[in-house]
Each structure stands twice: as structure tokens, then as C-alpha cells.
XYZ file of C-alpha atoms in Angstrom:
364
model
C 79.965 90.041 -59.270
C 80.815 93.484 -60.595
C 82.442 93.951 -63.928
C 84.529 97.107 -64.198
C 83.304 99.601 -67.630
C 86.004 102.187 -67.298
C 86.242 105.002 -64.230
C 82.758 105.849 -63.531
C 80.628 102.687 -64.392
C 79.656 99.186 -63.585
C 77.959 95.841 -64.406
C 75.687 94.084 -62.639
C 72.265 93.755 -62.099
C 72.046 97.122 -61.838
C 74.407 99.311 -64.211
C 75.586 102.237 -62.433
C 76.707 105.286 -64.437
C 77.891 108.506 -62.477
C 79.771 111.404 -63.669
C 82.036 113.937 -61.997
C 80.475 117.179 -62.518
C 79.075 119.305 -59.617
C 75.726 117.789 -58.044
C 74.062 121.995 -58.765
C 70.872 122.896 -60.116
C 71.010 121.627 -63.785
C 70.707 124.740 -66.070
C 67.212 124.350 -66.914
C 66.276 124.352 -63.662
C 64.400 127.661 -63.207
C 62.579 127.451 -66.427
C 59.226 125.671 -67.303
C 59.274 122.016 -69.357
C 57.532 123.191 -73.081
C 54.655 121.145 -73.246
C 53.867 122.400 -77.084
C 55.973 121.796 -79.994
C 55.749 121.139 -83.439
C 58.477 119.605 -85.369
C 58.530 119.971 -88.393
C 59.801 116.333 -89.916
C 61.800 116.769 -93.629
C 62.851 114.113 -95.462
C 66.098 111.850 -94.924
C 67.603 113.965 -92.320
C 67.470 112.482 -89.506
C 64.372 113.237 -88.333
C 63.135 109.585 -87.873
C 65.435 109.602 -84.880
C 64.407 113.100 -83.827
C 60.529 111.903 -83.981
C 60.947 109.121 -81.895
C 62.068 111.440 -79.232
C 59.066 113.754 -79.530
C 56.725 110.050 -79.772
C 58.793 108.933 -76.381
C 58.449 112.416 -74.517
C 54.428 112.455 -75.634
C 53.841 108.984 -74.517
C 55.554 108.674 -71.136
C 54.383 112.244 -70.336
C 50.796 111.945 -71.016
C 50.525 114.595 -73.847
C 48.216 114.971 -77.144
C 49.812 114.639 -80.333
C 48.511 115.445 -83.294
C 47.931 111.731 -85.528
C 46.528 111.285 -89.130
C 43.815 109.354 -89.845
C 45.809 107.491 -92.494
C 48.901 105.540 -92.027
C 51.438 107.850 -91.841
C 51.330 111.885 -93.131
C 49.326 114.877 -92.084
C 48.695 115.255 -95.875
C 52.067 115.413 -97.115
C 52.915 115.947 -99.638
C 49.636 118.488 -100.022
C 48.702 121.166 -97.538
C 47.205 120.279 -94.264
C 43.785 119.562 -93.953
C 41.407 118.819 -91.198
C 40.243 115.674 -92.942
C 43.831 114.666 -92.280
C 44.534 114.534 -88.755
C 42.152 112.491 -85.766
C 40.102 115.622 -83.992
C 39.994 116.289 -80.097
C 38.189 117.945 -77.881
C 41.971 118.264 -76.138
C 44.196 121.015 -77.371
C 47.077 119.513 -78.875
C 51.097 119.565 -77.741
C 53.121 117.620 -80.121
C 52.723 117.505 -83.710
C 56.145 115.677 -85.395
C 55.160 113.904 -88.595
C 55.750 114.509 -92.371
C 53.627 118.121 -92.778
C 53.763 120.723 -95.193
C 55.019 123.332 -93.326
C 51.880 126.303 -93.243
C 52.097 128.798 -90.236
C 48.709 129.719 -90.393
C 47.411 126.565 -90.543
C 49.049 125.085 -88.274
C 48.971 128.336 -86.101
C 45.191 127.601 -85.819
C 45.809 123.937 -85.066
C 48.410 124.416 -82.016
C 48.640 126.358 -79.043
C 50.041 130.139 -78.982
C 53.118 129.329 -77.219
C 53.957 126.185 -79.301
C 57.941 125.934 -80.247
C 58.682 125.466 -84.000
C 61.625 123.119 -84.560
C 62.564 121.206 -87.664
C 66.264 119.402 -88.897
C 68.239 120.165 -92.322
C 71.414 117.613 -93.622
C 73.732 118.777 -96.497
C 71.220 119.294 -99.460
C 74.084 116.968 -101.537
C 74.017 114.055 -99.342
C 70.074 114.710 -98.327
C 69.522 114.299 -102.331
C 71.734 110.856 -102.598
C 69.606 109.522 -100.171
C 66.163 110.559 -101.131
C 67.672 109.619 -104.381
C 68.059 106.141 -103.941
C 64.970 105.952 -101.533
C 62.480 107.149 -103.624
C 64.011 105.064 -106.505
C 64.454 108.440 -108.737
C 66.494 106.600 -111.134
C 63.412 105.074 -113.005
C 62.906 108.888 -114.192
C 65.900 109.157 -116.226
C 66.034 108.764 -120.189
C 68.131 105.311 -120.011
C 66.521 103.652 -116.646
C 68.812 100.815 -117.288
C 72.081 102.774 -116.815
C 74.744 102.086 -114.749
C 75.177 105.630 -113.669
C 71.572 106.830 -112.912
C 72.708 109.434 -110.825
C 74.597 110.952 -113.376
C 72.139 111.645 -116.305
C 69.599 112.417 -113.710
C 71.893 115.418 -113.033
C 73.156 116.322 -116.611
C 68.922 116.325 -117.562
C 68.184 117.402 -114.317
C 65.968 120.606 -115.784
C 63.874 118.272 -118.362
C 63.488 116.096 -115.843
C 62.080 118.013 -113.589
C 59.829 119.815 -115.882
C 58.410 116.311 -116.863
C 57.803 115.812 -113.312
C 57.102 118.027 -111.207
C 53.510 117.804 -110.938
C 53.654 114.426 -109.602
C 57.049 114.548 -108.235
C 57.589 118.393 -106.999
C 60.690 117.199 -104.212
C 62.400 116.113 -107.289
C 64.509 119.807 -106.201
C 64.716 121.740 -102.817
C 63.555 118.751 -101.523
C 63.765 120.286 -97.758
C 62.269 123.973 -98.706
C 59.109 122.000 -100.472
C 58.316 120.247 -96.880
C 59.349 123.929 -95.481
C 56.654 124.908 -97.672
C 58.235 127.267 -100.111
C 56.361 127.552 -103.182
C 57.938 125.570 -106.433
C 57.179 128.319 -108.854
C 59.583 130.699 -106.856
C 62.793 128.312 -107.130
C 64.445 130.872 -109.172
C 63.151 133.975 -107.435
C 66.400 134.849 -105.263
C 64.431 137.616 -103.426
C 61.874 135.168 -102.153
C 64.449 132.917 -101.229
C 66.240 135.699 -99.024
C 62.589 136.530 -97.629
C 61.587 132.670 -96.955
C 65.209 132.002 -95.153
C 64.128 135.344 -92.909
C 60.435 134.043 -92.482
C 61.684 130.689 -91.158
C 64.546 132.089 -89.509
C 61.514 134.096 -87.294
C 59.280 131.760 -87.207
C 61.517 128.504 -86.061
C 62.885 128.467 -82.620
C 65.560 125.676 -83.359
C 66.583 124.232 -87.345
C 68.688 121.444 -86.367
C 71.519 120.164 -88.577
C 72.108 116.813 -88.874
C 75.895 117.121 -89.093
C 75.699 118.474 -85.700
C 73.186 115.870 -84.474
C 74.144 115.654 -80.545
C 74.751 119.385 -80.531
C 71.478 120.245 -81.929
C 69.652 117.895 -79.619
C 71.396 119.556 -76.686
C 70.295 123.013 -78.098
C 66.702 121.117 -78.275
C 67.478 120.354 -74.294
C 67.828 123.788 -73.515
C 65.097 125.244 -75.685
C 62.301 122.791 -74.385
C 63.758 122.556 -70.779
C 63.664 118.840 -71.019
C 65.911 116.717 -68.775
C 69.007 115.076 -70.236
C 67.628 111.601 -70.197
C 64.528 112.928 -72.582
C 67.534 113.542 -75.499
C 68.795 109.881 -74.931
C 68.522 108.013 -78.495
C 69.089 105.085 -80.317
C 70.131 106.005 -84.027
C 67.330 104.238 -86.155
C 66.428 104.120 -89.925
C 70.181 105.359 -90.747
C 72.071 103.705 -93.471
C 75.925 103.804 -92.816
C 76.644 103.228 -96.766
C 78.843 106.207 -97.950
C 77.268 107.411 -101.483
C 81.014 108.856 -103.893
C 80.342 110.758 -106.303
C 82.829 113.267 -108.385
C 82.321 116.975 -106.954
C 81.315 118.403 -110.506
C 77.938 116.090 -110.013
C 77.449 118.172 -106.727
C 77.833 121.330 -108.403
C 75.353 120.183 -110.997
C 73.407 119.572 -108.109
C 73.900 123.065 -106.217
C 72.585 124.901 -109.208
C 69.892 123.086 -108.998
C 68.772 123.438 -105.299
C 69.746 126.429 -104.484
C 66.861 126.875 -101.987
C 68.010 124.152 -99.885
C 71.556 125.892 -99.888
C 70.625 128.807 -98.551
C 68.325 126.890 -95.978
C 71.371 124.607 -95.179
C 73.888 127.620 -95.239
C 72.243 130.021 -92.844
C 71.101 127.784 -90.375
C 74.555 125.770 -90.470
C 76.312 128.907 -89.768
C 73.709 129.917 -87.245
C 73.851 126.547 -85.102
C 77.746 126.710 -85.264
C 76.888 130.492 -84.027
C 75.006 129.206 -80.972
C 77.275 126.463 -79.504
C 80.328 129.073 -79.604
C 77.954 131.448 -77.208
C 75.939 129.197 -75.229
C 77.459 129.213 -71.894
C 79.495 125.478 -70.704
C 77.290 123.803 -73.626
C 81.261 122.008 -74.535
C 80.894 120.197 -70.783
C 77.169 119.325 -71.597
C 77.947 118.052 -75.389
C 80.522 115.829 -73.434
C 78.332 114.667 -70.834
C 75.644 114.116 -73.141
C 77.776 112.354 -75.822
C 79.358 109.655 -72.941
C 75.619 109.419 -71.194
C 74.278 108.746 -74.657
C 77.182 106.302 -75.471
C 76.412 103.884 -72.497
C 72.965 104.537 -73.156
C 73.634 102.499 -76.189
C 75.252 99.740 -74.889
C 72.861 99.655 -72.113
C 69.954 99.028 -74.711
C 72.574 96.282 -76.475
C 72.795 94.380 -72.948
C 69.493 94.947 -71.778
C 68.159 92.729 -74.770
C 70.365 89.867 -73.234
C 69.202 90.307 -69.769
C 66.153 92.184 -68.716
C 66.923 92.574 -65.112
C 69.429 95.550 -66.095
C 68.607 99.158 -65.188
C 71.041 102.026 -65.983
C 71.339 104.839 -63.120
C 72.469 108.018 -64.038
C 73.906 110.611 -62.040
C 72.615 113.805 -61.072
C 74.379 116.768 -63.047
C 73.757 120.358 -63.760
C 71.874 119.156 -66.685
C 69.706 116.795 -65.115
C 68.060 114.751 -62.145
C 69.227 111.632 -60.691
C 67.215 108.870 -63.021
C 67.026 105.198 -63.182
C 66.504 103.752 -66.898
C 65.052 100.377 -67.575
C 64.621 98.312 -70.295
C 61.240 99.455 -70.970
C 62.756 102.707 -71.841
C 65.063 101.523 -74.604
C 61.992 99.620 -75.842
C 60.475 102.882 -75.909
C 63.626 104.433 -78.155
C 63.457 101.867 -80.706
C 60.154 101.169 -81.776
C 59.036 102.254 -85.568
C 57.350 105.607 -85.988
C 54.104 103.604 -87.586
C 53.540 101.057 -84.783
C 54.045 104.459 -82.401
C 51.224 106.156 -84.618
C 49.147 102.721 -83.962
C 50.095 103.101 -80.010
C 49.595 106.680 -79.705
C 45.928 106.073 -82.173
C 45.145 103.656 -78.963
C 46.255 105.418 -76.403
C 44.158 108.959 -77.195
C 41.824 107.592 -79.180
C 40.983 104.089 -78.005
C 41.447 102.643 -81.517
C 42.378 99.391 -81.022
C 46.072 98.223 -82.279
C 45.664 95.064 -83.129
C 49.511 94.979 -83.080
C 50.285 94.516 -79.808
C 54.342 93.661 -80.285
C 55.460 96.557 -82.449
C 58.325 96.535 -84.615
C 61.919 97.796 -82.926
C 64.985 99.115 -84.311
C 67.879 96.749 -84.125
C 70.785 98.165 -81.547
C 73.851 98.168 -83.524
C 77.237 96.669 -81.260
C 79.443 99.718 -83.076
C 77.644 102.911 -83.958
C 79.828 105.794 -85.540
């Protein structure tokens, strides 16, 4: 029995997804896959999701990745080190966890043609979050208050000068794991010279308030296949944080590297989907893909005998998705470091059912 899903998809034991767009080349199809990328993973933008991608792609395509030797970082929030990272006699691909950005370190750690991409939210709402994350509040005079956020802001200076030695993302949260030095956070010339260095030296800065059309720029730029952008939002809160607009401007003046990060590269991704050629009918094609995707993953945990076919596009081959592969999209970036430890390094995971992402019913 076949359950109808709207005009181009059905239920069954096999859920069928096709799409009406010409059965051509997809538009990647005369360039080489990038095997070698680093991304570089900030803080409470998103990039949890994003790294799961880059874990996926690494594990189901049989690529080295660069892991620490410790739970999580490759040093953060110091400078990388080799004692840091698990060595190889392979040269590495994929690097994607929390780093200090360094291009001549990691220059001398990844291969020549290696693809620097990285992701940047609104420094206001990145800062709420990391705020309440990080529990920030127990810096403030009054730790008790009801309005933590608040007199953090109004002693945001004294606060910071307190702790920055121990707590140096306290400001520019974003530009400190770009690597820009703390002691130049008032230096506008080395601001405008560190937004021009990483403007050079990144090929892609997504922005997380144009999540599905930076991962289709990511597509294009890494020649991956459609199906290799699929996701399943994870570690996202969907709590809205209010707060009055003068405690953002408080907030501006002090940040104002991450504003001129955020700016520029805002501007420049909004730059790039005006004059990349039919990437509208790809954002739509990607957006409805990823959509069932979703639900797929949603059913699939009710019956396992479910595969999801999607149609071939100018975007991408013919492919036939599993549950295995939503497994693969929701699993937590430490039990992937565990997996990938074992699967490069033979160090055993004594783990062997690692922790996934619940698949929400309603996702915004």
C-alpha cells in the first residue's frame, strides 16, 4: 500500500522522492571532489551541524582527519600543538574541530591545496548563547541577579579586564577562535587588515543566518554531491533570548571585531548567491530534498526497512539513502571522535552504541 506525500513522493517500503528538473550533468560535474579541507569550527554557530557533515563525508569516504589525543579540541583554546592531535604516517584531509585558527601552522599540518572554510552567526545572538552556555553570569558583581545579562554588559570593560587571562572569548568571541590577537581589539587598522587576511585566506565563511545557502555554496566549492549537504539540525536550542536593543549596542561596542567579521562576510555571502548562476533552483531543490530528508530520518526510526531514493538532478546523481545514513547524521561529535580514533587508529571504542541527536517532528 502506497501512501501519497504530495506531487513527487511516496510511502512504502521504499520512499520514493523525485523532482522535476532536467535529468543534465549536475553543475559540478566537470570538476574534481576536494578531498582536503579544514573547517575552521567557532563557537555556537552552527558549526556542530556543519562538523557532522565533514565527520559523515570523512567516514563514508575513507579519508584522514585530523583527531586530538584528548577528548575533544586541537588545543583550543591555546595554539595548536603537535602534542595535540594523533600523528600519521597518512597526510591528512579533514580537520573540523574547535582550533585556533594559525595559517602557518596549520599550513604545515595540511595539504597545499586544502580549502579553508569556517561559519559566523550575528555576534549579538552568538554572545546570548555562549552567554548562557558557558554560564558567564557567575562573573558579574551580583551573581545572584535576576538580570545577569544586564550588568555583565553595563561592567562589561572591568569584567573583562578581570578576566581575560582565563576567560579571553569573554569579547570577539568568533575573531579569538579566528585567531586575532586580544591585545589588538581596539586597533581598527588591524581589524581592517585581519578581515582582508581571512577574507584571502578562507575560501567560504558561512553565515549561519543563511545556513542552507551557505551549505549549497559549500556544495559547489568542494564539488560534493547534493546528498553529502543533507543534515539533521543537532545541538540547536529553539529558545528565543529578548533583550532591549540598547543592551546590543552595549554589546557592539564591545565586539567590534566580530562586527566587522560578521559584516563583511554577511554582505559578501548575500554577494555570491545574487551572482552564482540558477543557485535560487538549487536552494529550492536542496531546501525540499533536505525537508523529506528529515522526515525520512523521523520514519526511519519507526521502521527500518525504509530507504529514501532521490532523483537525479543537475546537482546530483541518482542515490538511494538508508537508515544507516541518518544514523550517520545524528550521532554526537565526541562518540564520532571515538569512531573516527577506531577507525584510523585502531583505538578501541569501547562505546559501541554512540549517542544520536533526537529528530525533531517540526523543525523551523
Amino acid at each position: 500500500m502506497e501512501v501519497r506525500r504530495g506531487l513527487n513522493s511516496t510511502w512504502s517500503d521504499h520512499y520514493n522522492v523525485t523532482h522535476s528538473l532536467p535529468k543534465v550533468d549536475r553543475r559540478s560535474g566537470t570538476c574534481s571532489k576536494a578531498k582536503n579541507v579544514v573547517f575552521l569550527k567557532t563557537h555556537k554557530t552552527g558549526s556542530d551541524t556543519t562538523a557532522q557533515l565533514f565527520f559523515r563525508h570523512g567516514y563514508l569516504n575513507d579519508l584522514s582527519m585530523v583527531l586530538p589525543r584528548g577528548e575533544w579540541s586541537l588545543g583550543w583554546p591555546y595554539q595548536l600543538e603537535t602534542k595535540d592531535y594523533i600523528q600519521t604516517n597518512k597526510s591528512f584531509n579533514i580537520m573540523c574541530l574547535h582550533a585556533v585558527y594559525n595559517k602557518t601552522k596549520m599550513a604545515t599540518l595540511m595539504p597545499a591545496n586544502t580549502k579553508y572554510v569556517t561559519i559566523l552567526r550575528n555576534p549579538w545572538s552568538e554572545f546570548k548563547s555562549a552567554f548562557n552556555y558557558f554560564g558567564w553570569k557567575t562573573l558579574v558583581p551580583n551573581a545572584n541577579t535576576s538580570e545577569p545579562l544586564e550588568i555583565f554588559l553595563k561592567h562589561r570593560n572591568e569584567i573583562y579586564e578581570r578576566e581575560k587571562f582565563g576567560s579571553p572569548n569573554l569579547r570577539n568571541f568568533m575573531a579569538f577562535d579566528l585567531g586575532f590577537p586580544p591585545n589588538h581589539y581596539n586597533n581598527l587598522s588591524e581589524i581592517n587588515n585581519y578581515v582582508k587576511e581571512i577574507n584571502d585566506n578562507f575560501s567560504l565563511v558561512m553565515i549561519l543566518e543563511y545556513f542552507d545557502e551557505s551549505l549549497v555554496l559549500l556544495r559547489r566549492l568542494l564539488c560534493w554531491q547534493l546528498t553529502d549537504i543533507l543534515y539533521v539540525p543537532i545541538n540547536i536550542s529553539h529558545k528565543r533570548i529578548l533583550r532591549p536593543d540598547y543592551e546590543e549596542r552595549l554589546y557592539k561596542d564591545f565586539s567590534t571585531v566580530d562586527y566587522a567579521l560578521y559584516d563583511h562576510f554577511k554582505t559578501k555571502v548575500e554577494d555570491q548567491i545574487a551572482r552564482e548562476p540558477e543557485f535560487i533552483e538549487e536552494l529550492a531543490l536542496f531546501k525540499k530534498v533536505n525537508s523529506d530528508f528529515k522526515l525520512f530520518c523521523l520514519n526511519v526510526t519507526k521502521n527500518t526497512k525504509l530507504t529514501m531514493k532521490i532523483g537525479k538532478s543537475k546537482w546530483n546523481d541518482e542515490y538511494v539513502i538508508d537508515g544507516e545514513f541518518c544514523r550517520l547524521s545524528r550521532i554526537y561529535l565526541l562518540d564520532w571522535i571515538k569512531i573516527m580514533k577506531n577507525k584510523l587508529h585502531n583505538i578501541p571504542n569501547q562505546n559501541h552504541s554512540p549517542n544520536l541527536w533526537a529528530v525533531k517532528p517540526r523543525l523551523p
